[in-house]
Short mmCIF file of C-alpha atoms and ligand atoms in Angstrom, two decimals:
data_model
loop_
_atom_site.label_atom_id
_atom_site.label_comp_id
_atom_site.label_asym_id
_atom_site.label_seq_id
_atom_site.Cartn_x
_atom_site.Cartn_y
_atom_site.Cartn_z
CA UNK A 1 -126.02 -45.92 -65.35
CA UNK A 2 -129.21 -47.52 -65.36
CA UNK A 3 -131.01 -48.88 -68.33
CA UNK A 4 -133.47 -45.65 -68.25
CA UNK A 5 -130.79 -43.26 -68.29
CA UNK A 6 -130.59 -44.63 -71.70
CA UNK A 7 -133.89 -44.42 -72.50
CA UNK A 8 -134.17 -40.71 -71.41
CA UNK A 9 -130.71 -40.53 -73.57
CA UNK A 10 -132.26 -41.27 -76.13
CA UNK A 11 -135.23 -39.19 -76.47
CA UNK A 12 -133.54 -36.12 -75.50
CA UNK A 13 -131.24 -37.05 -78.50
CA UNK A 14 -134.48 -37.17 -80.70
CA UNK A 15 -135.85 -34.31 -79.93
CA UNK A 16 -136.08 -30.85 -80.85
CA UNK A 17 -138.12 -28.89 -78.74
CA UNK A 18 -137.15 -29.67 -74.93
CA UNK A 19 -138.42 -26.90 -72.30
CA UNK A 20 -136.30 -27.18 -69.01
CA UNK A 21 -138.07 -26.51 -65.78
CA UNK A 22 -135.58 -25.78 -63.18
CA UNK A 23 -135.88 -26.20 -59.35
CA UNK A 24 -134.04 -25.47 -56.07
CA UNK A 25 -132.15 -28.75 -55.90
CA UNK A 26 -130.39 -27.30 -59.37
CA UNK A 27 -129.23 -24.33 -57.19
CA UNK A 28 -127.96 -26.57 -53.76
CA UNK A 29 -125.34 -28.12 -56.18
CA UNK A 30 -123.74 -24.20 -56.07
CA UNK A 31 -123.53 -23.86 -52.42
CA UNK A 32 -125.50 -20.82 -52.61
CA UNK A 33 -128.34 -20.92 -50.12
CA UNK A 34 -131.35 -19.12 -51.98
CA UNK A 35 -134.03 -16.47 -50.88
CA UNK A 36 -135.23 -18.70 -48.29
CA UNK A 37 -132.66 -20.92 -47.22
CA UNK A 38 -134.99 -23.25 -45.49
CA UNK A 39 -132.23 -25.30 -44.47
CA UNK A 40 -130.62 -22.35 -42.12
CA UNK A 41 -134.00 -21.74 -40.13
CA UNK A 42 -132.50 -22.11 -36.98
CA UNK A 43 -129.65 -19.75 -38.04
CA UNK A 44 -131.62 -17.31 -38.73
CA UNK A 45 -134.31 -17.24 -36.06
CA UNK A 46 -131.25 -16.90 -34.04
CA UNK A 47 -129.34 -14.00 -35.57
CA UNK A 48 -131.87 -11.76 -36.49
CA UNK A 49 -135.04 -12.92 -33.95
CA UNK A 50 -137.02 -13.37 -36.98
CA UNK A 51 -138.40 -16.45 -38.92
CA UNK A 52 -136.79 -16.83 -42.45
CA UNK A 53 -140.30 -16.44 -44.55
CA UNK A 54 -141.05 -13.59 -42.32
CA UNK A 55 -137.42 -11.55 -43.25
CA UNK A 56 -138.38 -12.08 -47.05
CA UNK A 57 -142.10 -11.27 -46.89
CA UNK A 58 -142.82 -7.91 -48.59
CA UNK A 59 -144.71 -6.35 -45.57
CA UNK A 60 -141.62 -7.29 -43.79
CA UNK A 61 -139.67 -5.12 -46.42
CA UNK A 62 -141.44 -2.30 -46.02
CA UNK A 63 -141.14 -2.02 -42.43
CA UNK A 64 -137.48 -2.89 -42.05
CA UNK A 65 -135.61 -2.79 -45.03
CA UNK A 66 -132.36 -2.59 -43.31
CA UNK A 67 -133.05 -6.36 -41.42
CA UNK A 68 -134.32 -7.28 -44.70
CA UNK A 69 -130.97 -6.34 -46.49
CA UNK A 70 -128.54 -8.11 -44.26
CA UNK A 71 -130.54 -11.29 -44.77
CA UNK A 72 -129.89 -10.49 -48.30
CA UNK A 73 -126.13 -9.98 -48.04
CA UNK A 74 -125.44 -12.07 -45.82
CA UNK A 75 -127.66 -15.40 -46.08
CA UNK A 76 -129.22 -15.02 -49.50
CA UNK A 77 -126.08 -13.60 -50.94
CA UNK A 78 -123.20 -16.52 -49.29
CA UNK A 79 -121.02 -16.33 -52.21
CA UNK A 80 -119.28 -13.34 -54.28
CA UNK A 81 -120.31 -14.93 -57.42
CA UNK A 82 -123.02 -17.28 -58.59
CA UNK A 83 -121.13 -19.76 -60.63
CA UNK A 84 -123.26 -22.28 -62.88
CA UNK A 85 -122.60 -25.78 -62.13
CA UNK A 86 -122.00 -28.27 -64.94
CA UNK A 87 -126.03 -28.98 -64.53
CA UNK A 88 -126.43 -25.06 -66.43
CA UNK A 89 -123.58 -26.00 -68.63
CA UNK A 90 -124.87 -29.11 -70.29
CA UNK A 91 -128.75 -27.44 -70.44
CA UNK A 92 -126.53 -24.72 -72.79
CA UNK A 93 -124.72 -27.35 -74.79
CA UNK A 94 -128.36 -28.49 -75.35
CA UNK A 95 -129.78 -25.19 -76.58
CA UNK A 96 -126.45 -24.35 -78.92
CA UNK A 97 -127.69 -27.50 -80.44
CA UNK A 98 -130.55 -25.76 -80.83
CA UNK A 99 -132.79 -28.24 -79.11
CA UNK A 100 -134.00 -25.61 -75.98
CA UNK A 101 -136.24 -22.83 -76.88
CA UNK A 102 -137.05 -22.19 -73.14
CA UNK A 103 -135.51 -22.54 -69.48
CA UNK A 104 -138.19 -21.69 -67.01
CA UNK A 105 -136.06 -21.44 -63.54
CA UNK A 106 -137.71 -21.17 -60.01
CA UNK A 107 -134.19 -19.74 -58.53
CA UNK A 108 -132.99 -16.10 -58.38
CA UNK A 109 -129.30 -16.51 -58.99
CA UNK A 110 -128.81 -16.26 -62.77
CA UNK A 111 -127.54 -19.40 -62.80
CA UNK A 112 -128.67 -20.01 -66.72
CA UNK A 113 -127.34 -16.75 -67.74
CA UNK A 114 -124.01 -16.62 -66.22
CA UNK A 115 -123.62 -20.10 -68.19
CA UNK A 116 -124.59 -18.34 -71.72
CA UNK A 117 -128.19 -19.91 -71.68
CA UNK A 118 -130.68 -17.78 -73.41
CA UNK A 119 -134.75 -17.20 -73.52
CA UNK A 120 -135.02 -17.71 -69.65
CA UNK A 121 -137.74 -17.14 -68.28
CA UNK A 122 -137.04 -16.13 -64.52
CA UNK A 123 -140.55 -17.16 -62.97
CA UNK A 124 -139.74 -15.00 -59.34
CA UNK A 125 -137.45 -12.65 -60.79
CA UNK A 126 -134.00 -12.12 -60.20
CA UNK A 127 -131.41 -11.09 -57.58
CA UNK A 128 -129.18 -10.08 -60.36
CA UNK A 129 -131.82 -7.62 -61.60
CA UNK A 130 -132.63 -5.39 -58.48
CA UNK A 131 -133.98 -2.33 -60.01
CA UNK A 132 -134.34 1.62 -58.87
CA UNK A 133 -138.10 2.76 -58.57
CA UNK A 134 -136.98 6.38 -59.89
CA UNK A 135 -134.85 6.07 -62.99
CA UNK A 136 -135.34 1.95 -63.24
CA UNK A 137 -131.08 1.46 -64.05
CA UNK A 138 -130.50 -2.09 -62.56
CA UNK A 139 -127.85 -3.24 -60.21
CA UNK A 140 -126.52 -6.71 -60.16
CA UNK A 141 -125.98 -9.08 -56.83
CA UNK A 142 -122.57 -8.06 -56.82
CA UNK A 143 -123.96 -4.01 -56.09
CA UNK A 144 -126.14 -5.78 -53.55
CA UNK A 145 -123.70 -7.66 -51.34
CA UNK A 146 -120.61 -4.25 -51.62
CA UNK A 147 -123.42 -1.77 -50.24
CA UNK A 148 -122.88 -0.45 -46.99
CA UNK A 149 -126.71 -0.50 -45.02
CA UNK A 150 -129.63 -0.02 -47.46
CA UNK A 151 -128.75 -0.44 -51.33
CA UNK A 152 -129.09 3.05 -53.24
CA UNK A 153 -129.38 3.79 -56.77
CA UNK A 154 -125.91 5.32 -57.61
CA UNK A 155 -127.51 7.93 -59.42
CA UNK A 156 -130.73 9.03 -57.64
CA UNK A 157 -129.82 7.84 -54.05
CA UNK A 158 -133.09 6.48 -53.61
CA UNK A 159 -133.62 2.42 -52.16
CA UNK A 160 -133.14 -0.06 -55.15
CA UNK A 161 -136.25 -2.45 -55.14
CA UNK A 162 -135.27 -5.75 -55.05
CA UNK A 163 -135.76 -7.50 -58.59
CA UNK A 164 -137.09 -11.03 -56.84
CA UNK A 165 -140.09 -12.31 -55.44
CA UNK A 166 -140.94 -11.73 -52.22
CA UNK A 167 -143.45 -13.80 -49.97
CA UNK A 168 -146.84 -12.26 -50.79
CA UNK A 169 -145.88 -11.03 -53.87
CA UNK A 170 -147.91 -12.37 -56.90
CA UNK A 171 -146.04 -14.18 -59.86
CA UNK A 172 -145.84 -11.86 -62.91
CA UNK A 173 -148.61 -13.03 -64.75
CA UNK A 174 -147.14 -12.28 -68.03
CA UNK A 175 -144.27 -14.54 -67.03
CA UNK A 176 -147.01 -17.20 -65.85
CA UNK A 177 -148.67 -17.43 -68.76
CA UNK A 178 -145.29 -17.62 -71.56
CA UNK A 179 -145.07 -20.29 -69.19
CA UNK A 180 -147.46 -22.07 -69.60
CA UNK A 181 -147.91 -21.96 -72.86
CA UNK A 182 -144.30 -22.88 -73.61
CA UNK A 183 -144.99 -26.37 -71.57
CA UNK A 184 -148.31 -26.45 -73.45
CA UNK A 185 -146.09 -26.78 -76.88
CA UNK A 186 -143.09 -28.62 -75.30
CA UNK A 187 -142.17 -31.58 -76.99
CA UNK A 188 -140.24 -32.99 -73.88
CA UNK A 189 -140.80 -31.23 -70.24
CA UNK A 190 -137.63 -31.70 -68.71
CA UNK A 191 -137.89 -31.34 -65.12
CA UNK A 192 -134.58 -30.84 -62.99
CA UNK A 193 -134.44 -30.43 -59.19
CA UNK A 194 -138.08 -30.48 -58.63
CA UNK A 195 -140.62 -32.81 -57.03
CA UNK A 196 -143.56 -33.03 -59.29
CA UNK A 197 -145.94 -31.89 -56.63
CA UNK A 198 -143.59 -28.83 -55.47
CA UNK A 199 -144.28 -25.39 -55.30
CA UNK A 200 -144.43 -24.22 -59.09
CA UNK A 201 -143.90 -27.53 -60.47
CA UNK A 202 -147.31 -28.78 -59.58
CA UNK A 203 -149.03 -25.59 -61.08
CA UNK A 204 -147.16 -25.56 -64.24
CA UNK A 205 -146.99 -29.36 -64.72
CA UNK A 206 -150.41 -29.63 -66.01
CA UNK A 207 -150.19 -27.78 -69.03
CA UNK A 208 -147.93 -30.47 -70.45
CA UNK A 209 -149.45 -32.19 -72.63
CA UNK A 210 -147.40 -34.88 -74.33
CA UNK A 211 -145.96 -38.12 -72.66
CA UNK A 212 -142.58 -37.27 -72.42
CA UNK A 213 -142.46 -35.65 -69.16
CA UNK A 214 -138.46 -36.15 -67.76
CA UNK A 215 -137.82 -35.79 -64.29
CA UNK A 216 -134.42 -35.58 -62.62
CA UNK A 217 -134.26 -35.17 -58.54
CA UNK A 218 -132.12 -36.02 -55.93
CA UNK A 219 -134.85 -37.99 -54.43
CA UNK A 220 -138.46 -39.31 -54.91
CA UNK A 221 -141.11 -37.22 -53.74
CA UNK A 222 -144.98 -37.85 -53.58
CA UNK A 223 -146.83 -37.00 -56.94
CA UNK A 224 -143.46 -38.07 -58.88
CA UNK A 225 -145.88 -40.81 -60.68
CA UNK A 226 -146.41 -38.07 -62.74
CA UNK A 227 -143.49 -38.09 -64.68
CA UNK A 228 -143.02 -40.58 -67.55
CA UNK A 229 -139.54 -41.26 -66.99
CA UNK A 230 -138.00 -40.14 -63.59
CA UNK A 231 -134.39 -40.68 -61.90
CA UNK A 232 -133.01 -40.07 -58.65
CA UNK A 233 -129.21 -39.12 -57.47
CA UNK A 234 -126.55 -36.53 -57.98
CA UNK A 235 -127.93 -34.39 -60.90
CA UNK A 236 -124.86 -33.01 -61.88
CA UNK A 237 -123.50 -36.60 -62.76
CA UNK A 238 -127.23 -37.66 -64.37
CA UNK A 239 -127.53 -34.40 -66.49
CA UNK A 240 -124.50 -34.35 -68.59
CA UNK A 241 -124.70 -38.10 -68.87
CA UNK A 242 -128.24 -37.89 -69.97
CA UNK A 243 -127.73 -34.81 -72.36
CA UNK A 244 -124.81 -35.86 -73.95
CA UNK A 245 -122.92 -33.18 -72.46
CA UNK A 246 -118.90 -32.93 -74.17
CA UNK A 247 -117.50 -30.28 -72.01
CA UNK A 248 -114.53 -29.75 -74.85
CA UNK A 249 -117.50 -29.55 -77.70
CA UNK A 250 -116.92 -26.17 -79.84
CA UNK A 251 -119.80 -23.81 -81.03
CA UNK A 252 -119.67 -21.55 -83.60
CA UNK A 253 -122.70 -19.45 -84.57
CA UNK A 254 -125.75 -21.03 -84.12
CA UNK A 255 -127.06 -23.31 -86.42
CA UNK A 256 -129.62 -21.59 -88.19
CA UNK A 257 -130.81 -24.82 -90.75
CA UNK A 258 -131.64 -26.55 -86.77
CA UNK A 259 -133.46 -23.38 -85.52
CA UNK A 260 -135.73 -23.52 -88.36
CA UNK A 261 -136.23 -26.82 -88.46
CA UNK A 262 -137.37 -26.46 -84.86
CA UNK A 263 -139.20 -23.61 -85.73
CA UNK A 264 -141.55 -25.21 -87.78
CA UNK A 265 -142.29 -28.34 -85.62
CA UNK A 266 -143.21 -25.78 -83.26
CA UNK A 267 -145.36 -24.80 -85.95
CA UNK A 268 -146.67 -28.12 -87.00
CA UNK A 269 -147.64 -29.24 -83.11
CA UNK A 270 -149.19 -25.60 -83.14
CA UNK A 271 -151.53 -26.27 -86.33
CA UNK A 272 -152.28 -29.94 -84.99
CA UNK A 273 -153.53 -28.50 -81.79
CA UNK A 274 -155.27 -26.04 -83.23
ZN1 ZN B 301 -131.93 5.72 -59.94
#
């Protein structure tokens, strides 16, 4: 690989406090389509006789929730399972080395999770979360896609809310602002699957504040200038080479002596800022 693959090698090697901001290109490497699926517009308009970003807007929901549900299981939910890709693997190997406090992910799937990654922060929620308004148990994708019709809360038999964002819907500004002020104390911002510019990205961006901003895409985008180090292609070959990733590498508990160790440069960059 190039000569800044190395470079970005390298300082991902060095350091202990990396915060991973994950995009949709992450997710397209799964085969799973996401809320929107952009890419099936035409599909769609022809199926149902309704614009994608109108099917998932919440005033679209509350009108007709049983449209808005076959989107769901049928275009949103393509797959039985959402499998991580080798991308979510090596961000895991990463954090059991203790070197990821935070994944902040822009996708629904629960991608991270399903890989073992922990402390994500699920900016628009999740489709593995969907939750019922009356006794708030929560049902998985899996509960989505079996339903017959609307999706009903096993025990109440009232509509389960769905547990992601829809269009119109604000971001949870709690989530917004751990957020932020996880990128504000990030030693690296590791960007994956995102333009700079793009949707989230460009908000959240700005709180970094150090010069080791990483971005990996499958292509350049305007704004990318941004970034201090940047590379293009297939991110599931750059990621594990760029992370070190050893698929046979064996865990045990975590390593507590490198979780306080990052602990207190967290603490450090915290009392130099201050
Ligand atoms: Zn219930």
């Amino acid at each position: 690989m190039e000569k800044i693959a190395e470079r970005i090698k390298e300082i991902i090697d060095k350091s202990g406090n990396i915060v991973v901001l994950s995009g949709l290109n992450v997710m397209r490497e799964t085969g799973l389509n996401g809320v929107r699926a952009e890419h099936l517009a035409y599909e769609t308009e022809e199926k149902y006789g309704y614009a994608n970003e109108e099917i998932i807007s919440s005033a679209f929901y509350a009108r007709r929730s049983e449209i808005f549900y076959d989107y769901i299981k049928n275009v949103t939910i393509n797959k039985e399972t959402a499998e991580p890709t080798i991308v979510h693997k090596a961000i895991r190997q990463l954090q059991q080395k203790g070197k990821v406090p935070r994944i902040i992910t822009y996708t629904v799937y629960g991608l991270y999770e399903n890989a073992g990654c922990e402390n994500v922060l699920d900016i628009h929620g999740s489709i593995q979360k969907n939750k019922c308004p009356a006794c708030g148990k929560i049902f998985d994708m899996k509960y989505i896609k079996d339903s017959v019709g609307e999706p009903l809360c096993d025990a109440c038999k009232v509509p389960i809310r769905p547990g992601f964002l829809l269009l119109g819907e604000r971001v949870d500004n709690g989530k917004m602002s751990e957020a932020c002020d996880d990128i504000e104390a990030a030693d690296v911002l590791f960007v994956i699957g995102f333009g700079i510019r793009e949707s989230l990205c460009q908000h959240l961006h700005k709180y970094y504040k150090g010069n080791k901003l990483i971005l990996v895409n499958t292509e350049e985008k305007l704004g990318d200038e941004r970034a201090d180090y940047r590379i293009y292609g297939k991110i599931s070959e750059i990621v594990p080479y760029i992370t070190g990733y050893d698929p046979d590498a064996v865990f045990e508990e975590p390593d507590e002596e490198l979780e306080v160790a990052a602990a207190m440069e967290k603490e450090t960059e915290t009392a130099k800022n201050s």
